[in-house]
Short mmCIF file of C-alpha atoms (C1' of nucleotides) in Angstrom, two decimals:
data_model
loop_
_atom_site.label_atom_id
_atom_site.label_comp_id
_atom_site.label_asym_id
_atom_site.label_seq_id
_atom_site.Cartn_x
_atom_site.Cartn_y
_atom_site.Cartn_z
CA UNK A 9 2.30 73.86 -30.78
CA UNK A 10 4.95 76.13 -31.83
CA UNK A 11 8.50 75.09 -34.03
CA UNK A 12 10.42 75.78 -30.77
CA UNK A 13 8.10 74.33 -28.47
CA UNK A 14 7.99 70.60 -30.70
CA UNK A 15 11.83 70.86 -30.74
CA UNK A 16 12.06 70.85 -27.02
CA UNK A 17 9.02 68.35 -26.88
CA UNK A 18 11.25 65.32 -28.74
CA UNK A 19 14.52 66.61 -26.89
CA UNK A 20 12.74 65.40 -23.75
CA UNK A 21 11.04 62.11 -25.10
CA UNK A 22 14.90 61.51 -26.18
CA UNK A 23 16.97 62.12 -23.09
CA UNK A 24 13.56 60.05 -20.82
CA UNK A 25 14.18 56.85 -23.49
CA UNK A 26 17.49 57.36 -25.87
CA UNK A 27 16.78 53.99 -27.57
CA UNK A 28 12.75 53.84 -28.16
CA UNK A 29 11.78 50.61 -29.74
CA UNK A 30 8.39 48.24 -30.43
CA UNK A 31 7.01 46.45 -27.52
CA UNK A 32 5.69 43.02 -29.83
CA UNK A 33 8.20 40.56 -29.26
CA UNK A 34 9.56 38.98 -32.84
CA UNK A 35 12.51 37.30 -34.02
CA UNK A 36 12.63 38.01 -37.68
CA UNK A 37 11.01 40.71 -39.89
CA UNK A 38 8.28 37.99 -41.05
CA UNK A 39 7.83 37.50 -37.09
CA UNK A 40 7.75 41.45 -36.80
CA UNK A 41 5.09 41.58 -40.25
CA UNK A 42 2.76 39.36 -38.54
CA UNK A 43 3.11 40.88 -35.28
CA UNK A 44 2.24 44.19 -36.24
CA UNK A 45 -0.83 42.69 -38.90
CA UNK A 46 -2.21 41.11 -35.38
CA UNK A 47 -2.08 44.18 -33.85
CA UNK A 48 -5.18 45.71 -34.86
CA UNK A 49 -7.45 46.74 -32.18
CA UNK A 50 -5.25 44.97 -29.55
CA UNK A 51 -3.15 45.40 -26.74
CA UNK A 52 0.97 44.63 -27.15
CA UNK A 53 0.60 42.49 -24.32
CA UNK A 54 -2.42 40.29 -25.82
CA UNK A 55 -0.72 39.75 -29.27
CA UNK A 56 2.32 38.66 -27.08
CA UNK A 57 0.88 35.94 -25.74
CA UNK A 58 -0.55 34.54 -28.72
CA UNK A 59 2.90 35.04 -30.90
CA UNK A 60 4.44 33.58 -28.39
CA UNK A 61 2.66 30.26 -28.94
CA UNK A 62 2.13 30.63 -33.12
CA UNK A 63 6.30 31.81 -33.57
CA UNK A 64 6.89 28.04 -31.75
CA UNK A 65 4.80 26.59 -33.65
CA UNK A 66 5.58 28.48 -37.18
CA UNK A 67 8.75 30.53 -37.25
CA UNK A 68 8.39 30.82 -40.99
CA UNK A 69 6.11 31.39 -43.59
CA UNK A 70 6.37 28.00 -44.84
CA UNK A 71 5.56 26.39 -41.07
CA UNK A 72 2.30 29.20 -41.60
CA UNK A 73 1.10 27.51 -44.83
CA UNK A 74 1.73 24.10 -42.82
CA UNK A 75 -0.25 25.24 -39.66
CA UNK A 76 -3.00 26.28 -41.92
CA UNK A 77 -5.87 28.40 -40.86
CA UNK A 78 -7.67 26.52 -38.09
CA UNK A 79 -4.18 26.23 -36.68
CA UNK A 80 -3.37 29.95 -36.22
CA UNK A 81 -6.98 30.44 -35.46
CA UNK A 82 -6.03 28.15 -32.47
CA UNK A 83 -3.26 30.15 -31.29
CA UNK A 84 -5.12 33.78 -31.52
CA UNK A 85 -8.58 33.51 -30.24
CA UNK A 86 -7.95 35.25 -27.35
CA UNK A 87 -7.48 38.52 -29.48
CA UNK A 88 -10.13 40.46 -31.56
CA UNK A 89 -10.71 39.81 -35.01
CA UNK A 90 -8.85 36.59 -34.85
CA UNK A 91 -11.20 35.13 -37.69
CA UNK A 92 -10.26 37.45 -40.10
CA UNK A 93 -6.48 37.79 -38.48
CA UNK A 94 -5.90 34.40 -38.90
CA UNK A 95 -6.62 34.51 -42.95
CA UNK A 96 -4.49 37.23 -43.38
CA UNK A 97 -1.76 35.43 -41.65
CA UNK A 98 -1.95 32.65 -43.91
CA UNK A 99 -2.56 34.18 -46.93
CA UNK A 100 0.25 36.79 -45.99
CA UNK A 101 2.61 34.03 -45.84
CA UNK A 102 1.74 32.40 -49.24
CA UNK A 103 1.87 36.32 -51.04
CA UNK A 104 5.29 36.39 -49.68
CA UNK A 105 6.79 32.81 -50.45
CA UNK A 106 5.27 33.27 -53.97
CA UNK A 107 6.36 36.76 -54.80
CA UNK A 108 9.79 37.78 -52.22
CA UNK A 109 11.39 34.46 -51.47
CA UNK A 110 9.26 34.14 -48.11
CA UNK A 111 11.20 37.75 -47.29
CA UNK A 112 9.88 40.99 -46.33
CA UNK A 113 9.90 43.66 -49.03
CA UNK A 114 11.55 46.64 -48.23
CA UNK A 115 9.03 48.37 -50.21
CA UNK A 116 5.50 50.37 -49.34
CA UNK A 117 3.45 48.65 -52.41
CA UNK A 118 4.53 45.76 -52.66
CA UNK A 119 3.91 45.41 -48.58
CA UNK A 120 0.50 46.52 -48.65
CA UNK A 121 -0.01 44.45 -51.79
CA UNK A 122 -0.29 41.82 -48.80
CA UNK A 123 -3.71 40.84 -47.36
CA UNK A 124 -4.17 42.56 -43.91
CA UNK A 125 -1.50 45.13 -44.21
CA UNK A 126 -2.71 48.70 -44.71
CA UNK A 127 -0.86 51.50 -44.68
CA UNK A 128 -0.13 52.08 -41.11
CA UNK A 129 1.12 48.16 -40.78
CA UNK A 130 3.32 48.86 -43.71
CA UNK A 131 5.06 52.08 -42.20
CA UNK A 132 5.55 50.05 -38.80
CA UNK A 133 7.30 47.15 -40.64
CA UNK A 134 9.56 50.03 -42.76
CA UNK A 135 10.30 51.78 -39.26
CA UNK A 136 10.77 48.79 -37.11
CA UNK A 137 12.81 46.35 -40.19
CA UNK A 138 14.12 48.62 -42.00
CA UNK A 139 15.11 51.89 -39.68
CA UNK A 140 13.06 54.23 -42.69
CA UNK A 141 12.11 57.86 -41.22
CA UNK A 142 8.16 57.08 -41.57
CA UNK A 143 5.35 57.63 -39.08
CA UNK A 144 2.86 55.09 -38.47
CA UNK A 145 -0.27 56.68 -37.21
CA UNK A 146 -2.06 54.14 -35.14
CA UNK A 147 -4.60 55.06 -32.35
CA UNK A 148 -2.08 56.36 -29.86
CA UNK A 149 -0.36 58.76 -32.28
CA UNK A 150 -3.60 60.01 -34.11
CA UNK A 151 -4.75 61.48 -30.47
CA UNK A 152 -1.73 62.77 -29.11
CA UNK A 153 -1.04 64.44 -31.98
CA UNK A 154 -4.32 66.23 -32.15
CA UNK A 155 -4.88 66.87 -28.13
CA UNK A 156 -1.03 68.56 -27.73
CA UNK A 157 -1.21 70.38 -30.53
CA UNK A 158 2.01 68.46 -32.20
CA UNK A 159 0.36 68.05 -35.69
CA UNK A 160 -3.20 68.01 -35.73
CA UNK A 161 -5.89 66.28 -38.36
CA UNK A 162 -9.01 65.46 -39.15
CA UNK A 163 -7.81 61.73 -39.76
CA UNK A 164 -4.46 59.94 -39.64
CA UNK A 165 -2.99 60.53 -42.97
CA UNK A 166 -3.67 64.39 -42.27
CA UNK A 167 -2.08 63.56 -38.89
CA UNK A 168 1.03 61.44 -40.58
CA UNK A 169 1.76 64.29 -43.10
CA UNK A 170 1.62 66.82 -40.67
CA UNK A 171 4.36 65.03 -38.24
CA UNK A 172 6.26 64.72 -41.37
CA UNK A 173 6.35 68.62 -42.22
CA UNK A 174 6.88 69.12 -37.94
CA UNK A 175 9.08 66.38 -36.57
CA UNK A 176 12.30 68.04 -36.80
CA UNK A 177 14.32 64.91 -38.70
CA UNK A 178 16.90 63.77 -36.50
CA UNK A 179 14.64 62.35 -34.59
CA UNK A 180 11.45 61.56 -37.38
CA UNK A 181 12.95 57.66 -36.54
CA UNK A 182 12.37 57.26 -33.21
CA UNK A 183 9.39 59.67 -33.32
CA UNK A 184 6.91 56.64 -33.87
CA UNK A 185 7.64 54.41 -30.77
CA UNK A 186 8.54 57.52 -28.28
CA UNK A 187 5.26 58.85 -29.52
CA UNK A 188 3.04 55.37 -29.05
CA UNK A 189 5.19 55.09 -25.68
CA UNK A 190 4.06 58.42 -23.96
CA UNK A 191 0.37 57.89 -25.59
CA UNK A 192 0.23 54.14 -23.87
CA UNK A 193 1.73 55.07 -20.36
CA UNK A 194 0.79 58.49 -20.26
CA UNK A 195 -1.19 60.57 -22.60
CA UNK A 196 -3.80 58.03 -22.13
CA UNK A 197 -7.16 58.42 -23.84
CA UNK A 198 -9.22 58.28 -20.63
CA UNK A 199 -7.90 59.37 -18.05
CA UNK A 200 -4.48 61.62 -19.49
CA UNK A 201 -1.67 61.34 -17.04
CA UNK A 202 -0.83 65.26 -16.96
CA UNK A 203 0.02 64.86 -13.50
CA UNK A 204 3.35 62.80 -14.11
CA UNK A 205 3.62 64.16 -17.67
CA UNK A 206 7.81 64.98 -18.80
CA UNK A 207 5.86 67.52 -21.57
CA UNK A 208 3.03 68.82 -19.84
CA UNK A 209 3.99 72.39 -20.35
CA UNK A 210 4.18 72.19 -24.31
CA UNK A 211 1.14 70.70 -24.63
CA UNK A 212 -2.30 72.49 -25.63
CA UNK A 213 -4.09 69.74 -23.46
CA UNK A 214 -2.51 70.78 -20.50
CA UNK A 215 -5.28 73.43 -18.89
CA UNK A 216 -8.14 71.36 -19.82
CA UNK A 217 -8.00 68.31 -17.56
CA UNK A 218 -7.90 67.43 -14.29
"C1'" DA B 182 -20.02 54.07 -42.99
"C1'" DT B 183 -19.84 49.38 -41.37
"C1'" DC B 184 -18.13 45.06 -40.04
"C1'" DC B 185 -14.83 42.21 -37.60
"C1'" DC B 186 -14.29 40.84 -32.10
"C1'" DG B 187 -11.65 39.04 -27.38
"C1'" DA B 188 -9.60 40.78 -23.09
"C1'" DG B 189 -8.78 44.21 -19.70
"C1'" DG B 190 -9.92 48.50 -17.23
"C1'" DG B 191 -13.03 51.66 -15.02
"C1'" DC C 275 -22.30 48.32 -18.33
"C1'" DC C 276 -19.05 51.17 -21.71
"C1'" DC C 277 -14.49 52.28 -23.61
"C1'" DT C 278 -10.06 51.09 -25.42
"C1'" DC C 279 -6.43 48.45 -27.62
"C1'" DT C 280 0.09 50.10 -32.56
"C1'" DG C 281 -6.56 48.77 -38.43
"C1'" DG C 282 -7.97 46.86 -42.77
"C1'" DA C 283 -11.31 45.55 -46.30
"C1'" DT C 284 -15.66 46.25 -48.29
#
DNA sequence: ATCCCGAGGG
DNA sequence: CCCTCTGGAT
């Protein structure tokens, strides 16, 4: 996809949803952190209905080390992974009690320090908490970045560098959640909705479906 | 490269 | 049945 062509791509995504943000529901950036941490490999909706039940329970790191591990495990095993999920959780919360005051670092290392928080969970939380220009390159992003032609890569840190270098920056923000937006309603990875597509003329993808 | 791992959709 | 869902650790 061309300079001019990705320029005209975000103007659209803009004027469609001017104010772009995460689906997870949260209430605090440790709510957000361990939203985003259950995430993996699950749908918005699923980890919704488990927060919804764990944030009563444990609003704070210090009701998470209460709670303990079968606890969590309790409110998440309707999600994948939830074994390993709920460990992180736990652990998560003790990292950041001992080390950040029970806060969330505004800072890369010291958030992927954390167990269960990679690099792509880490770039969410600096987006989402802290408004940074970062991409997060999650499963939505990776392929509709490489099937329109936006900033294509062999894997997702190709992918996130190359949306750095082509998002133009005034909108690099709001880039992540317009981009996981389109790829969830939309630019699906099954069956691509081309037909009711705002971009469908920008995009590389859009001769070879249908 | 492999494991983890439930729910929903087709 | 198979594929997909805001991945991370080993």
């Amino acid at each position: 996809m061309k300079r001019a062509a990705i320029a005209e791509f975000f103007r659209r995504l803009a004027q469609a949803n001017p104010n772009p943000t995460t689906e997870l529901e949260y209430a605090t950036p440790f709510q957000l952190l361990v939203a985003v941490a259950l995430s993996a490999q699950a749908t918005d909706r699923s980890v919704n209905l488990c927060t919804r039940k764990l944030f009563a329970l444990a609003p704070r790191p210090e009701d998470m080390l209460t709670l303990g591990e079968a606890g969590v495990t309790e409110c998440i095993r309707t999600i994948g992974l939830f074994r390993n999920k709920a460990k992180n959780v736990v652990a998560l919360s003790r990292l950041l009690l001992e080390r950040h005051g029970g806060e969330v670092p505004h800072d890369r290392a010291a958030l992927e320090a954390l167990p269960g928080v990679g690099r792509k969970t880490a770039n969410v939380v600096l987006n989402t908490v802290f408004g940074d220009p970062v991409m997060a390159v999650d499963t939505h992003i990776f392929r509709l970045s490489n099937r329109t032609g936006l900033a294509p890569g062999k894997d997702v840190l190709e992918v996130e560098h190359a949306l750095m270098r082509r998002v133009p920056k005034e909108y690099l923000k709001d880039a992540h959640h317009w981009l996981i937006l389109h790829g969830r309603y939309v630019c699906t990875a099954r069956k691509p909705g081309c037909g009711r597509c705002i971009v469908r003329d920008l995009c590389d993808f859009r001769d070879k479906v249908d």
